[in-house]
mmCIF file of C-alpha atoms and ligand atoms in Angstrom:
data_model
loop_
_atom_site.group_PDB
_atom_site.id
_atom_site.type_symbol
_atom_site.label_atom_id
_atom_site.label_comp_id
_atom_site.label_asym_id
_atom_site.label_seq_id
_atom_site.Cartn_x
_atom_site.Cartn_y
_atom_site.Cartn_z
ATOM 1 C CA UNK A 5 -29.312 -15.101 8.805
ATOM 2 C CA UNK A 6 -27.964 -12.000 9.890
ATOM 3 C CA UNK A 7 -24.291 -12.022 10.645
ATOM 4 C CA UNK A 8 -21.760 -10.553 13.293
ATOM 5 C CA UNK A 9 -19.243 -9.128 11.366
ATOM 6 C CA UNK A 10 -19.953 -7.778 7.741
ATOM 7 C CA UNK A 11 -18.953 -10.237 5.559
ATOM 8 C CA UNK A 12 -16.050 -8.976 2.564
ATOM 9 C CA UNK A 13 -14.712 -11.009 -0.760
ATOM 10 C CA UNK A 14 -11.505 -8.868 -2.176
ATOM 11 C CA UNK A 15 -10.886 -9.609 -5.996
ATOM 12 C CA UNK A 16 -7.510 -9.435 -7.341
ATOM 13 C CA UNK A 17 -6.804 -9.402 -2.744
ATOM 14 C CA UNK A 18 -2.845 -10.481 -3.124
ATOM 15 C CA UNK A 19 -1.970 -8.234 -5.307
ATOM 16 C CA UNK A 20 -0.495 -4.527 -4.261
ATOM 17 C CA UNK A 21 -3.716 -2.869 -3.717
ATOM 18 C CA UNK A 22 -5.647 -5.738 -2.737
ATOM 19 C CA UNK A 23 -4.127 -7.074 0.500
ATOM 20 C CA UNK A 24 -4.029 -3.471 1.330
ATOM 21 C CA UNK A 25 -7.622 -3.448 1.215
ATOM 22 C CA UNK A 26 -7.897 -6.679 2.588
ATOM 23 C CA UNK A 27 -5.619 -5.274 5.446
ATOM 24 C CA UNK A 28 -7.369 -2.549 5.706
ATOM 25 C CA UNK A 29 -10.688 -4.787 6.212
ATOM 26 C CA UNK A 30 -9.830 -6.591 7.959
ATOM 27 C CA UNK A 31 -8.519 -3.945 10.958
ATOM 28 C CA UNK A 32 -12.099 -2.920 10.352
ATOM 29 C CA UNK A 33 -13.330 -5.895 11.928
ATOM 30 C CA UNK A 34 -14.778 -7.849 8.622
ATOM 31 C CA UNK A 35 -14.474 -10.853 7.734
ATOM 32 C CA UNK A 36 -12.494 -11.093 4.469
ATOM 33 C CA UNK A 37 -12.138 -13.284 1.691
ATOM 34 C CA UNK A 38 -9.167 -13.275 -0.584
ATOM 35 C CA UNK A 39 -9.701 -14.713 -3.874
ATOM 36 C CA UNK A 40 -7.060 -14.594 -6.102
ATOM 37 C CA UNK A 41 -5.591 -16.266 -8.974
ATOM 38 C CA UNK A 42 -1.739 -14.819 -8.058
ATOM 39 C CA UNK A 43 -1.042 -14.006 -11.716
ATOM 40 C CA UNK A 44 0.636 -11.132 -10.570
ATOM 41 C CA UNK A 45 -0.464 -11.561 -6.475
ATOM 42 C CA UNK A 46 1.764 -13.282 -4.198
ATOM 43 C CA UNK A 47 1.027 -15.233 -0.914
ATOM 44 C CA UNK A 48 4.361 -12.586 0.837
ATOM 45 C CA UNK A 49 1.816 -9.497 0.376
ATOM 46 C CA UNK A 50 -0.873 -11.411 2.342
ATOM 47 C CA UNK A 51 1.115 -13.936 4.335
ATOM 48 C CA UNK A 52 0.854 -11.310 7.443
ATOM 49 C CA UNK A 53 -2.914 -12.056 7.658
ATOM 50 C CA UNK A 54 -3.111 -15.982 7.634
ATOM 51 C CA UNK A 55 -3.949 -17.351 10.968
ATOM 52 C CA UNK A 56 -6.362 -14.351 11.547
ATOM 53 C CA UNK A 57 -9.262 -15.067 12.210
ATOM 54 C CA UNK A 58 -11.661 -13.341 10.117
ATOM 55 C CA UNK A 59 -9.561 -13.528 6.878
ATOM 56 C CA UNK A 60 -9.285 -16.365 4.414
ATOM 57 C CA UNK A 61 -7.732 -17.142 1.030
ATOM 58 C CA UNK A 62 -8.880 -19.202 -2.085
ATOM 59 C CA UNK A 63 -7.194 -19.965 -5.207
ATOM 60 C CA UNK A 64 -10.025 -19.078 -7.839
ATOM 61 C CA UNK A 65 -9.497 -17.418 -11.147
ATOM 62 C CA UNK A 66 -12.313 -15.080 -11.761
ATOM 63 C CA UNK A 67 -13.245 -15.768 -15.007
ATOM 64 C CA UNK A 68 -15.486 -19.054 -13.939
ATOM 65 C CA UNK A 69 -18.058 -18.598 -11.576
ATOM 66 C CA UNK A 70 -18.030 -18.062 -7.750
ATOM 67 C CA UNK A 71 -20.887 -19.341 -5.212
ATOM 68 C CA UNK A 72 -19.896 -17.975 -1.892
ATOM 69 C CA UNK A 73 -22.256 -15.539 0.358
ATOM 70 C CA UNK A 74 -21.071 -12.005 1.057
ATOM 71 C CA UNK A 75 -22.807 -8.735 1.483
ATOM 72 C CA UNK A 76 -19.523 -6.538 -0.076
ATOM 73 C CA UNK A 77 -18.030 -7.432 -3.254
ATOM 74 C CA UNK A 78 -14.505 -4.963 -3.952
ATOM 75 C CA UNK A 79 -13.735 -6.588 -7.469
ATOM 76 C CA UNK A 80 -10.465 -6.057 -8.100
ATOM 77 C CA UNK A 81 -8.236 -8.887 -9.866
ATOM 78 C CA UNK A 82 -6.747 -8.057 -12.894
ATOM 79 C CA UNK A 83 -3.360 -7.536 -13.722
ATOM 80 C CA UNK A 84 -2.315 -3.625 -13.512
ATOM 81 C CA UNK A 85 0.788 -3.050 -15.480
ATOM 82 C CA UNK A 86 1.166 -2.985 -19.115
ATOM 83 C CA UNK A 87 4.209 -6.099 -18.970
ATOM 84 C CA UNK A 88 1.907 -8.090 -16.996
ATOM 85 C CA UNK A 89 -1.448 -7.061 -19.019
ATOM 86 C CA UNK A 90 0.237 -7.162 -22.574
ATOM 87 C CA UNK A 91 1.010 -10.605 -21.796
ATOM 88 C CA UNK A 92 -1.606 -12.604 -22.285
ATOM 89 C CA UNK A 93 -4.114 -9.826 -23.551
ATOM 90 C CA UNK A 94 -7.070 -12.257 -24.309
ATOM 91 C CA UNK A 95 -7.080 -13.030 -20.703
ATOM 92 C CA UNK A 96 -6.707 -9.756 -19.943
ATOM 93 C CA UNK A 97 -10.134 -8.757 -21.617
ATOM 94 C CA UNK A 98 -11.818 -12.144 -19.851
ATOM 95 C CA UNK A 99 -10.349 -10.915 -16.533
ATOM 96 C CA UNK A 100 -12.164 -7.790 -16.789
ATOM 97 C CA UNK A 101 -15.511 -8.750 -19.040
ATOM 98 C CA UNK A 102 -16.552 -12.439 -17.330
ATOM 99 C CA UNK A 103 -14.517 -11.135 -14.486
ATOM 100 C CA UNK A 104 -17.123 -8.454 -14.013
ATOM 101 C CA UNK A 105 -20.231 -10.930 -15.008
ATOM 102 C CA UNK A 106 -19.586 -13.694 -12.743
ATOM 103 C CA UNK A 107 -19.203 -11.099 -9.947
ATOM 104 C CA UNK A 108 -22.249 -8.828 -10.703
ATOM 105 C CA UNK A 109 -23.934 -12.471 -10.840
ATOM 106 C CA UNK A 110 -22.428 -13.086 -8.231
ATOM 107 C CA UNK A 111 -23.799 -9.819 -6.229
ATOM 108 C CA UNK A 112 -27.266 -10.752 -7.931
ATOM 109 C CA UNK A 113 -27.462 -13.738 -6.394
ATOM 110 C CA UNK A 114 -26.346 -12.936 -2.657
ATOM 111 C CA UNK A 115 -27.401 -9.234 -2.955
ATOM 112 C CA UNK A 116 -24.476 -7.541 -2.320
ATOM 113 C CA UNK A 117 -22.954 -4.176 -2.946
ATOM 114 C CA UNK A 118 -20.118 -4.459 -5.521
ATOM 115 C CA UNK A 119 -17.052 -1.633 -6.412
ATOM 116 C CA UNK A 120 -15.755 -2.096 -9.328
ATOM 117 C CA UNK A 121 -12.178 -0.924 -9.592
ATOM 118 C CA UNK A 122 -12.150 1.200 -12.865
ATOM 119 C CA UNK A 123 -9.108 3.508 -13.558
ATOM 120 C CA UNK A 124 -8.399 6.171 -15.672
ATOM 121 C CA UNK A 125 -7.309 3.918 -18.277
ATOM 122 C CA UNK A 126 -10.715 4.892 -19.170
ATOM 123 C CA UNK A 127 -10.069 8.147 -20.118
ATOM 124 C CA UNK A 128 -7.210 7.093 -22.936
ATOM 125 C CA UNK A 129 -5.266 9.874 -24.684
ATOM 126 C CA UNK A 130 -7.217 12.546 -22.965
ATOM 127 C CA UNK A 131 -8.282 15.512 -24.779
ATOM 128 C CA UNK A 132 -9.613 16.834 -21.747
ATOM 129 C CA UNK A 133 -7.647 17.928 -18.317
ATOM 130 C CA UNK A 134 -8.272 17.302 -15.446
ATOM 131 C CA UNK A 135 -10.154 14.592 -16.446
ATOM 132 C CA UNK A 136 -14.013 14.657 -15.134
ATOM 133 C CA UNK A 137 -15.593 11.859 -14.573
ATOM 134 C CA UNK A 138 -18.392 13.455 -17.472
ATOM 135 C CA UNK A 139 -15.764 12.940 -19.961
ATOM 136 C CA UNK A 140 -16.380 10.194 -22.305
ATOM 137 C CA UNK A 141 -12.199 9.364 -23.329
ATOM 138 C CA UNK A 142 -10.261 9.248 -26.443
ATOM 139 C CA UNK A 143 -9.562 5.759 -26.024
ATOM 140 C CA UNK A 144 -8.044 3.338 -28.875
ATOM 141 C CA UNK A 145 -9.991 0.098 -29.459
ATOM 142 C CA UNK A 146 -7.098 -1.723 -31.144
ATOM 143 C CA UNK A 147 -4.147 -1.770 -29.996
ATOM 144 C CA UNK A 148 -2.112 -2.956 -27.699
ATOM 145 C CA UNK A 149 -3.626 -1.739 -24.314
ATOM 146 C CA UNK A 150 -6.616 -1.861 -25.755
ATOM 147 C CA UNK A 151 -7.068 -5.115 -24.099
ATOM 148 C CA UNK A 152 -7.160 -3.409 -20.326
ATOM 149 C CA UNK A 153 -8.574 -0.233 -21.643
ATOM 150 C CA UNK A 154 -11.475 -1.293 -23.471
ATOM 151 C CA UNK A 155 -11.436 -4.182 -21.029
ATOM 152 C CA UNK A 156 -12.082 -2.202 -18.243
ATOM 153 C CA UNK A 157 -14.850 0.137 -20.073
ATOM 154 C CA UNK A 158 -16.769 -3.480 -21.242
ATOM 155 C CA UNK A 159 -16.901 -3.705 -16.757
ATOM 156 C CA UNK A 160 -18.520 -0.379 -16.380
ATOM 157 C CA UNK A 161 -20.529 -0.937 -18.772
ATOM 158 C CA UNK A 162 -22.217 -4.531 -17.522
ATOM 159 C CA UNK A 163 -22.127 -2.656 -14.000
ATOM 160 C CA UNK A 164 -24.511 0.429 -14.988
ATOM 161 C CA UNK A 165 -26.371 -2.431 -17.084
ATOM 162 C CA UNK A 166 -26.630 -4.421 -14.079
ATOM 163 C CA UNK A 167 -27.948 -1.367 -11.997
ATOM 164 C CA UNK A 168 -30.643 -0.371 -14.693
ATOM 165 C CA UNK A 169 -31.458 -3.519 -15.290
ATOM 166 C CA UNK A 170 -31.391 -5.304 -11.887
ATOM 167 C CA UNK A 171 -31.075 -2.689 -9.368
ATOM 168 C CA UNK A 172 -28.207 -3.564 -7.962
ATOM 169 C CA UNK A 173 -26.119 -1.717 -5.774
ATOM 170 C CA UNK A 174 -22.950 -0.563 -7.591
ATOM 171 C CA UNK A 175 -20.100 1.576 -7.055
ATOM 172 C CA UNK A 176 -17.574 2.245 -9.943
ATOM 173 C CA UNK A 177 -14.177 3.817 -9.130
ATOM 174 C CA UNK A 178 -11.605 5.324 -11.482
ATOM 175 C CA UNK A 179 -8.594 4.721 -9.872
ATOM 176 C CA UNK A 180 -6.169 7.054 -11.133
ATOM 177 C CA UNK A 181 -1.448 5.902 -10.781
ATOM 178 C CA UNK A 182 -1.144 4.907 -7.414
ATOM 179 C CA UNK A 183 1.850 3.521 -5.995
ATOM 180 C CA UNK A 184 3.864 2.152 -2.381
ATOM 181 C CA UNK A 185 4.907 -1.342 -0.904
ATOM 182 C CA UNK A 186 4.359 -4.073 -2.467
ATOM 183 C CA UNK A 187 4.002 -3.291 -6.074
ATOM 184 C CA UNK A 188 5.871 -5.755 -8.150
ATOM 185 C CA UNK A 189 9.908 -4.903 -8.766
ATOM 186 C CA UNK A 190 9.587 -6.254 -12.452
ATOM 187 C CA UNK A 191 6.398 -4.739 -13.088
ATOM 188 C CA UNK A 192 7.213 -1.675 -15.631
ATOM 189 C CA UNK A 193 5.061 0.479 -13.949
ATOM 190 C CA UNK A 194 6.652 4.358 -13.549
ATOM 191 C CA UNK A 195 7.715 4.021 -9.859
ATOM 192 C CA UNK A 196 8.830 0.927 -8.742
ATOM 193 C CA UNK A 197 10.873 0.716 -12.155
ATOM 194 C CA UNK A 198 12.252 4.411 -11.185
ATOM 195 C CA UNK A 199 12.928 2.717 -7.360
ATOM 196 C CA UNK A 200 14.791 -0.107 -8.172
ATOM 197 C CA UNK A 201 16.879 1.738 -11.208
ATOM 198 C CA UNK A 202 17.944 4.413 -8.622
ATOM 199 C CA UNK A 203 18.321 1.447 -5.874
ATOM 200 C CA UNK A 204 21.211 -0.536 -7.906
ATOM 201 C CA UNK A 205 23.089 2.586 -9.371
ATOM 202 C CA UNK A 206 21.370 1.385 -12.381
ATOM 203 C CA UNK A 207 19.723 4.528 -15.711
ATOM 204 C CA UNK A 208 16.942 5.281 -15.217
ATOM 205 C CA UNK A 209 14.888 4.769 -18.019
ATOM 206 C CA UNK A 210 12.683 7.882 -19.466
ATOM 207 C CA UNK A 211 10.066 7.387 -22.596
ATOM 208 C CA UNK A 212 9.907 9.831 -25.134
ATOM 209 C CA UNK A 213 11.037 13.386 -23.474
ATOM 210 C CA UNK A 214 10.265 12.990 -20.243
ATOM 211 C CA UNK A 215 7.561 15.841 -20.019
ATOM 212 C CA UNK A 216 4.538 13.630 -20.180
ATOM 213 C CA UNK A 217 3.216 13.656 -16.443
ATOM 214 C CA UNK A 218 1.589 11.798 -14.378
ATOM 215 C CA UNK A 219 -0.793 12.268 -10.608
ATOM 216 C CA UNK A 220 0.811 9.452 -8.259
ATOM 217 C CA UNK A 221 -1.595 8.328 -5.396
ATOM 218 C CA UNK A 222 -0.079 6.476 -1.870
ATOM 219 C CA UNK A 223 -1.791 3.629 -1.758
ATOM 220 C CA UNK A 224 -3.340 4.589 1.713
ATOM 221 C CA UNK A 225 -4.883 7.428 0.698
ATOM 222 C CA UNK A 226 -6.565 5.077 -2.004
ATOM 223 C CA UNK A 227 -7.885 2.099 0.248
ATOM 224 C CA UNK A 228 -9.486 5.048 2.146
ATOM 225 C CA UNK A 229 -10.999 6.407 -0.660
ATOM 226 C CA UNK A 230 -12.261 2.517 -1.961
ATOM 227 C CA UNK A 231 -13.452 1.469 1.339
ATOM 228 C CA UNK A 232 -15.418 5.013 1.137
ATOM 229 C CA UNK A 233 -16.694 4.937 -1.977
ATOM 230 C CA UNK A 234 -18.256 1.448 -0.407
ATOM 231 C CA UNK A 235 -19.810 3.233 2.326
ATOM 232 C CA UNK A 236 -21.568 5.472 0.058
ATOM 233 C CA UNK A 237 -25.318 5.583 -0.054
ATOM 234 C CA UNK A 238 -27.291 3.519 -2.299
ATOM 235 C CA UNK A 239 -28.054 6.115 -4.410
ATOM 236 C CA UNK A 240 -24.820 6.727 -5.269
ATOM 237 C CA UNK A 241 -23.151 4.772 -7.858
ATOM 238 C CA UNK A 242 -19.701 6.241 -9.370
ATOM 239 C CA UNK A 243 -17.674 6.662 -11.508
ATOM 240 C CA UNK A 244 -15.914 8.499 -8.926
ATOM 241 C CA UNK A 245 -12.308 9.319 -9.711
ATOM 242 C CA UNK A 246 -9.479 8.784 -7.116
ATOM 243 C CA UNK A 247 -6.221 10.002 -7.650
ATOM 244 C CA UNK A 248 -4.282 12.411 -6.473
ATOM 245 C CA UNK A 249 -4.200 15.866 -8.527
ATOM 246 C CA UNK A 250 -0.374 16.600 -7.713
ATOM 247 C CA UNK A 251 0.900 16.860 -11.194
ATOM 248 C CA UNK A 252 4.727 15.602 -11.763
ATOM 249 C CA UNK A 253 6.527 15.410 -15.112
ATOM 250 C CA UNK A 254 8.517 11.868 -15.732
ATOM 251 C CA UNK A 255 11.174 13.871 -15.049
ATOM 252 C CA UNK A 256 10.268 15.332 -11.663
ATOM 253 C CA UNK A 257 9.674 12.241 -10.509
ATOM 254 C CA UNK A 258 13.036 10.753 -11.658
ATOM 255 C CA UNK A 259 14.514 13.606 -10.430
ATOM 256 C CA UNK A 260 13.418 13.476 -6.242
ATOM 257 C CA UNK A 261 13.635 9.340 -6.246
ATOM 258 C CA UNK A 262 17.251 9.887 -7.276
ATOM 259 C CA UNK A 263 17.786 12.213 -4.184
ATOM 260 C CA UNK A 264 15.543 10.383 -2.094
ATOM 261 C CA UNK A 265 17.571 7.284 -2.545
ATOM 262 C CA UNK A 266 20.497 9.338 -2.553
ATOM 263 C CA UNK A 267 22.133 7.384 -5.605
ATOM 264 C CA UNK A 268 24.243 8.023 -9.054
ATOM 265 C CA UNK A 269 21.803 6.891 -11.327
ATOM 266 C CA UNK A 270 21.677 9.122 -14.939
ATOM 267 C CA UNK A 271 18.671 9.325 -17.260
ATOM 268 C CA UNK A 272 18.827 8.119 -20.513
ATOM 269 C CA UNK A 273 15.754 8.757 -22.700
ATOM 270 C CA UNK A 274 13.971 5.959 -24.966
ATOM 271 C CA UNK A 275 10.600 5.825 -27.970
ATOM 272 C CA UNK A 276 7.728 6.184 -26.467
ATOM 273 C CA UNK A 277 5.180 3.160 -26.319
ATOM 274 C CA UNK A 278 2.663 3.129 -28.035
ATOM 275 C CA UNK A 279 -0.717 5.052 -27.047
ATOM 276 C CA UNK A 280 0.735 6.432 -24.067
ATOM 277 C CA UNK A 281 -1.079 8.956 -22.611
ATOM 278 C CA UNK A 282 0.818 12.631 -22.760
ATOM 279 C CA UNK A 283 -0.909 13.959 -19.189
ATOM 280 C CA UNK A 284 -2.620 12.595 -16.503
ATOM 281 C CA UNK A 285 -4.161 14.149 -13.545
ATOM 282 C CA UNK A 286 -8.471 13.607 -12.185
ATOM 283 C CA UNK A 287 -10.920 15.696 -10.698
ATOM 284 C CA UNK A 288 -11.256 15.208 -7.890
ATOM 285 C CA UNK A 289 -14.286 17.346 -6.529
ATOM 286 C CA UNK A 290 -16.760 14.799 -6.878
ATOM 287 C CA UNK A 291 -14.857 12.178 -4.770
ATOM 288 C CA UNK A 292 -14.529 15.026 -1.873
ATOM 289 C CA UNK A 293 -18.239 16.743 -2.292
ATOM 290 C CA UNK A 294 -20.106 12.394 -2.331
ATOM 291 C CA UNK A 295 -17.363 10.752 -0.361
ATOM 292 C CA UNK A 296 -15.694 13.398 1.931
ATOM 293 C CA UNK A 297 -12.161 12.936 0.522
ATOM 294 C CA UNK A 298 -8.890 13.750 -0.842
ATOM 295 C CA UNK A 299 -5.559 12.299 -0.370
ATOM 296 C CA UNK A 300 -3.504 13.571 2.206
ATOM 297 C CA UNK A 301 0.240 11.636 1.703
ATOM 298 C CA UNK A 302 2.769 13.756 -0.538
ATOM 299 C CA UNK A 303 5.100 12.349 -3.079
ATOM 300 C CA UNK A 304 8.371 12.647 -1.123
ATOM 301 C CA UNK A 305 6.178 11.193 2.120
ATOM 302 C CA UNK A 306 5.060 7.710 -0.193
ATOM 303 C CA UNK A 307 7.706 8.312 -2.042
ATOM 304 C CA UNK A 308 10.097 7.466 1.338
ATOM 305 C CA UNK A 309 7.515 4.546 2.578
ATOM 306 C CA UNK A 310 7.792 2.785 -0.956
ATOM 307 C CA UNK A 311 11.653 3.117 -1.303
ATOM 308 C CA UNK A 312 12.379 1.752 2.148
ATOM 309 C CA UNK A 313 10.034 -1.365 1.461
ATOM 310 C CA UNK A 314 12.482 -2.065 -1.602
ATOM 311 C CA UNK A 315 15.734 -1.592 0.272
ATOM 312 C CA UNK A 316 14.355 -4.998 1.751
ATOM 313 C CA UNK A 317 13.798 -6.132 -1.433
ATOM 314 C CA UNK A 318 16.045 -5.271 -4.297
ATOM 315 C CA UNK A 319 20.362 -5.896 -4.075
ATOM 316 C CA UNK A 320 22.522 -3.444 -5.626
ATOM 317 C CA UNK A 321 23.219 -4.788 -9.615
ATOM 318 C CA UNK A 322 26.214 -6.977 -9.416
ATOM 319 C CA UNK A 323 27.294 -8.426 -12.443
ATOM 320 C CA UNK A 324 26.412 -12.414 -12.004
ATOM 321 C CA UNK A 325 29.124 -14.920 -13.829
ATOM 322 C CA UNK A 326 26.393 -16.620 -15.765
ATOM 323 C CA UNK A 327 26.067 -12.865 -17.986
ATOM 324 C CA UNK A 328 30.109 -12.036 -17.919
ATOM 325 C CA UNK A 329 30.659 -12.741 -21.843
ATOM 326 C CA UNK A 330 32.536 -15.953 -22.716
ATOM 327 C CA UNK A 331 36.171 -17.110 -22.643
ATOM 328 C CA UNK A 332 36.806 -18.553 -26.119
ATOM 329 C CA UNK A 333 37.386 -22.627 -25.502
HETATM 330 N N1 LIG B 402 -2.605 0.278 -8.961
HETATM 331 C C1 LIG B 402 -2.797 1.121 -9.697
HETATM 332 O O1 LIG B 402 -2.444 2.405 -10.323
HETATM 333 C C2 LIG B 402 -4.372 1.458 -10.964
HETATM 334 C C3 LIG B 402 -4.710 1.740 -11.492
HETATM 335 C C4 LIG B 402 -5.457 1.492 -12.442
HETATM 336 C C5 LIG B 402 -6.848 0.633 -11.578
HETATM 337 N N2 LIG B 402 -5.990 -0.509 -10.982
HETATM 338 C C6 LIG B 402 -6.844 -1.251 -10.527
HETATM 339 O O2 LIG B 402 -6.593 -2.024 -9.458
HETATM 340 C C7 LIG B 402 -6.897 -3.146 -9.650
HETATM 341 C C8 LIG B 402 -5.780 -3.875 -8.639
HETATM 342 O O3 LIG B 402 -4.139 -3.256 -9.280
HETATM 343 P P1 LIG B 402 -2.937 -3.352 -8.720
HETATM 344 O O4 LIG B 402 -2.393 -2.262 -8.936
HETATM 345 O O5 LIG B 402 -2.885 -4.395 -7.418
HETATM 346 O O6 LIG B 402 -2.841 -4.835 -9.741
HETATM 347 P P2 LIG B 402 -2.126 -6.257 -9.542
HETATM 348 O O7 LIG B 402 -1.342 -7.097 -10.627
HETATM 349 O O8 LIG B 402 -1.181 -6.257 -8.251
HETATM 350 O O9 LIG B 402 -3.035 -6.926 -9.004
HETATM 351 C C9 LIG B 402 -4.416 -7.910 -9.665
HETATM 352 C C10 LIG B 402 -4.547 -8.872 -8.809
HETATM 353 O O10 LIG B 402 -5.665 -9.386 -9.589
HETATM 354 C C11 LIG B 402 -5.316 -10.814 -9.408
HETATM 355 N N3 LIG B 402 -5.888 -11.591 -10.744
HETATM 356 C C12 LIG B 402 -5.806 -11.691 -12.338
HETATM 357 N N4 LIG B 402 -6.306 -11.836 -12.756
HETATM 358 C C13 LIG B 402 -7.391 -12.947 -11.980
HETATM 359 C C14 LIG B 402 -7.895 -13.418 -12.488
HETATM 360 N N5 LIG B 402 -8.679 -13.782 -13.314
HETATM 361 N N6 LIG B 402 -8.552 -13.730 -11.512
HETATM 362 C C15 LIG B 402 -8.361 -13.734 -9.677
HETATM 363 N N7 LIG B 402 -6.998 -13.520 -9.479
HETATM 364 C C16 LIG B 402 -7.223 -12.325 -10.613
HETATM 365 C C17 LIG B 402 -3.549 -11.249 -10.074
HETATM 366 O O11 LIG B 402 -3.399 -12.086 -9.847
HETATM 367 C C18 LIG B 402 -2.967 -9.611 -8.609
HETATM 368 O O12 LIG B 402 -2.917 -10.097 -6.937
HETATM 369 C C19 LIG B 402 -7.172 -3.286 -10.702
HETATM 370 O O13 LIG B 402 -8.344 -4.538 -11.680
HETATM 371 C C20 LIG B 402 -6.034 -3.268 -11.805
HETATM 372 O O14 LIG B 402 -6.695 -2.680 -12.897
HETATM 373 C C21 LIG B 402 -4.875 -0.048 -10.299
#
C-alpha cells in the first residue's frame, strides 16, 4: 500500500541533532518514528513533539534488531561526546557496528533508503588539510577514542558493502563539529563547556596551548544538509562532508564566548588529552556541488542562539553548602 506521508525513522532521535531533525521532518509533513534508548538523549528534547499526530517515540536499543515499516532511515544513534562514548567503550562500538548491521538489515527488508551519520573522526589526526572525502584518514586503532572512530569507520564499511552486495540505497554523511541548543551542558564538548563555564563565571578550560583549530557548524545548517543528502538521486552514496569550513582556534572560540556572555571568566590551560587532533576543517566542495549546500549561520549568530538556550539551563555557580569544607566536630 502506498502511504500518503513519507514514513521516516530517526535513530538517536531524542539526542541533540536527532531532536532537531525530527522537528524539521515533522514540520515537512513526514510521519516520524523516533527511536532512542535515552543514553544521552532526553525526553525534554522532544517533549514539544509529543502529541503531534505524525510523531511517535519508541524506547529501543539499536544493538537489537528492529522491525518497523518505513521509507527512510536516518541512523544517528551513538553517543557523540568523548565523555559519553568513553564511559562504556564496548557499548559504543556495539552501537556503531551492531546498530549499523541492524538498521541496514531493516533497510534491506523494507527497501528503505538509509543515511549514516558518520563523523570527521574517521579522518583521525589528519595529515591532509582541509579534509577531503578521498582522504583515508590517520586513526589510532587502539587508543581511547578508537571505540568511536573505528566504530564509525566500520559502520561506513558496512554501508558500502550493503550497497555493493545488496544494492541498498545508502547515503554516508561525515559530520564535522556541530553545536546549538539541546547540547548537554556537561558532556565535555568544547562549545557547550565554554558557554557553561562562561555563564557560571568559572575558569574556561583549554587543553594544550589552545592553538588547535576546529570548525563549528550550527545545528540548523547541519540538519538542512542531512535532509538534502537523503534527497539526492539514488546513484549518490557519499561519503560527503558536512561542516562549516570557518576555522577557529580554541583561544579564539573562548574569546568570542567570553565577549558574547559578558563573562569575567579567565582561560586556564590543561594538558592535551591523548589523540586529540591538531586541526579539523572540512572541504565542502562536494556538498556544494552534489547537495547545493553550504552553511549560512555565522559563528556569532549561532553562538548567540546557543548561549540564549544555556542561559535558561545554567545557573551561575554558587557554592553548595554540602561542598563546603567540614567543620571539625
Ligand atoms: N554533534 C556533532 O558535532 C557530531 C559530529 C559528528 C558526528 N555526529 C554524529 O551524529 C549523531 C548524533 O550526535 P549528537 O551530537 O546528536 O549526539 P547525542 O549523544 O546527543 O545523540 C545520540 C543519540 O543516540 C542515542 N543512543 C545512543 N546509543 C543508542 C543505542 N544503542 N540505541 C538507541 N539510541 C542510542 C542517545 O540516547 C542520543 O539520543 C551521532 O551518531 C554522532 O556520532 C555528531
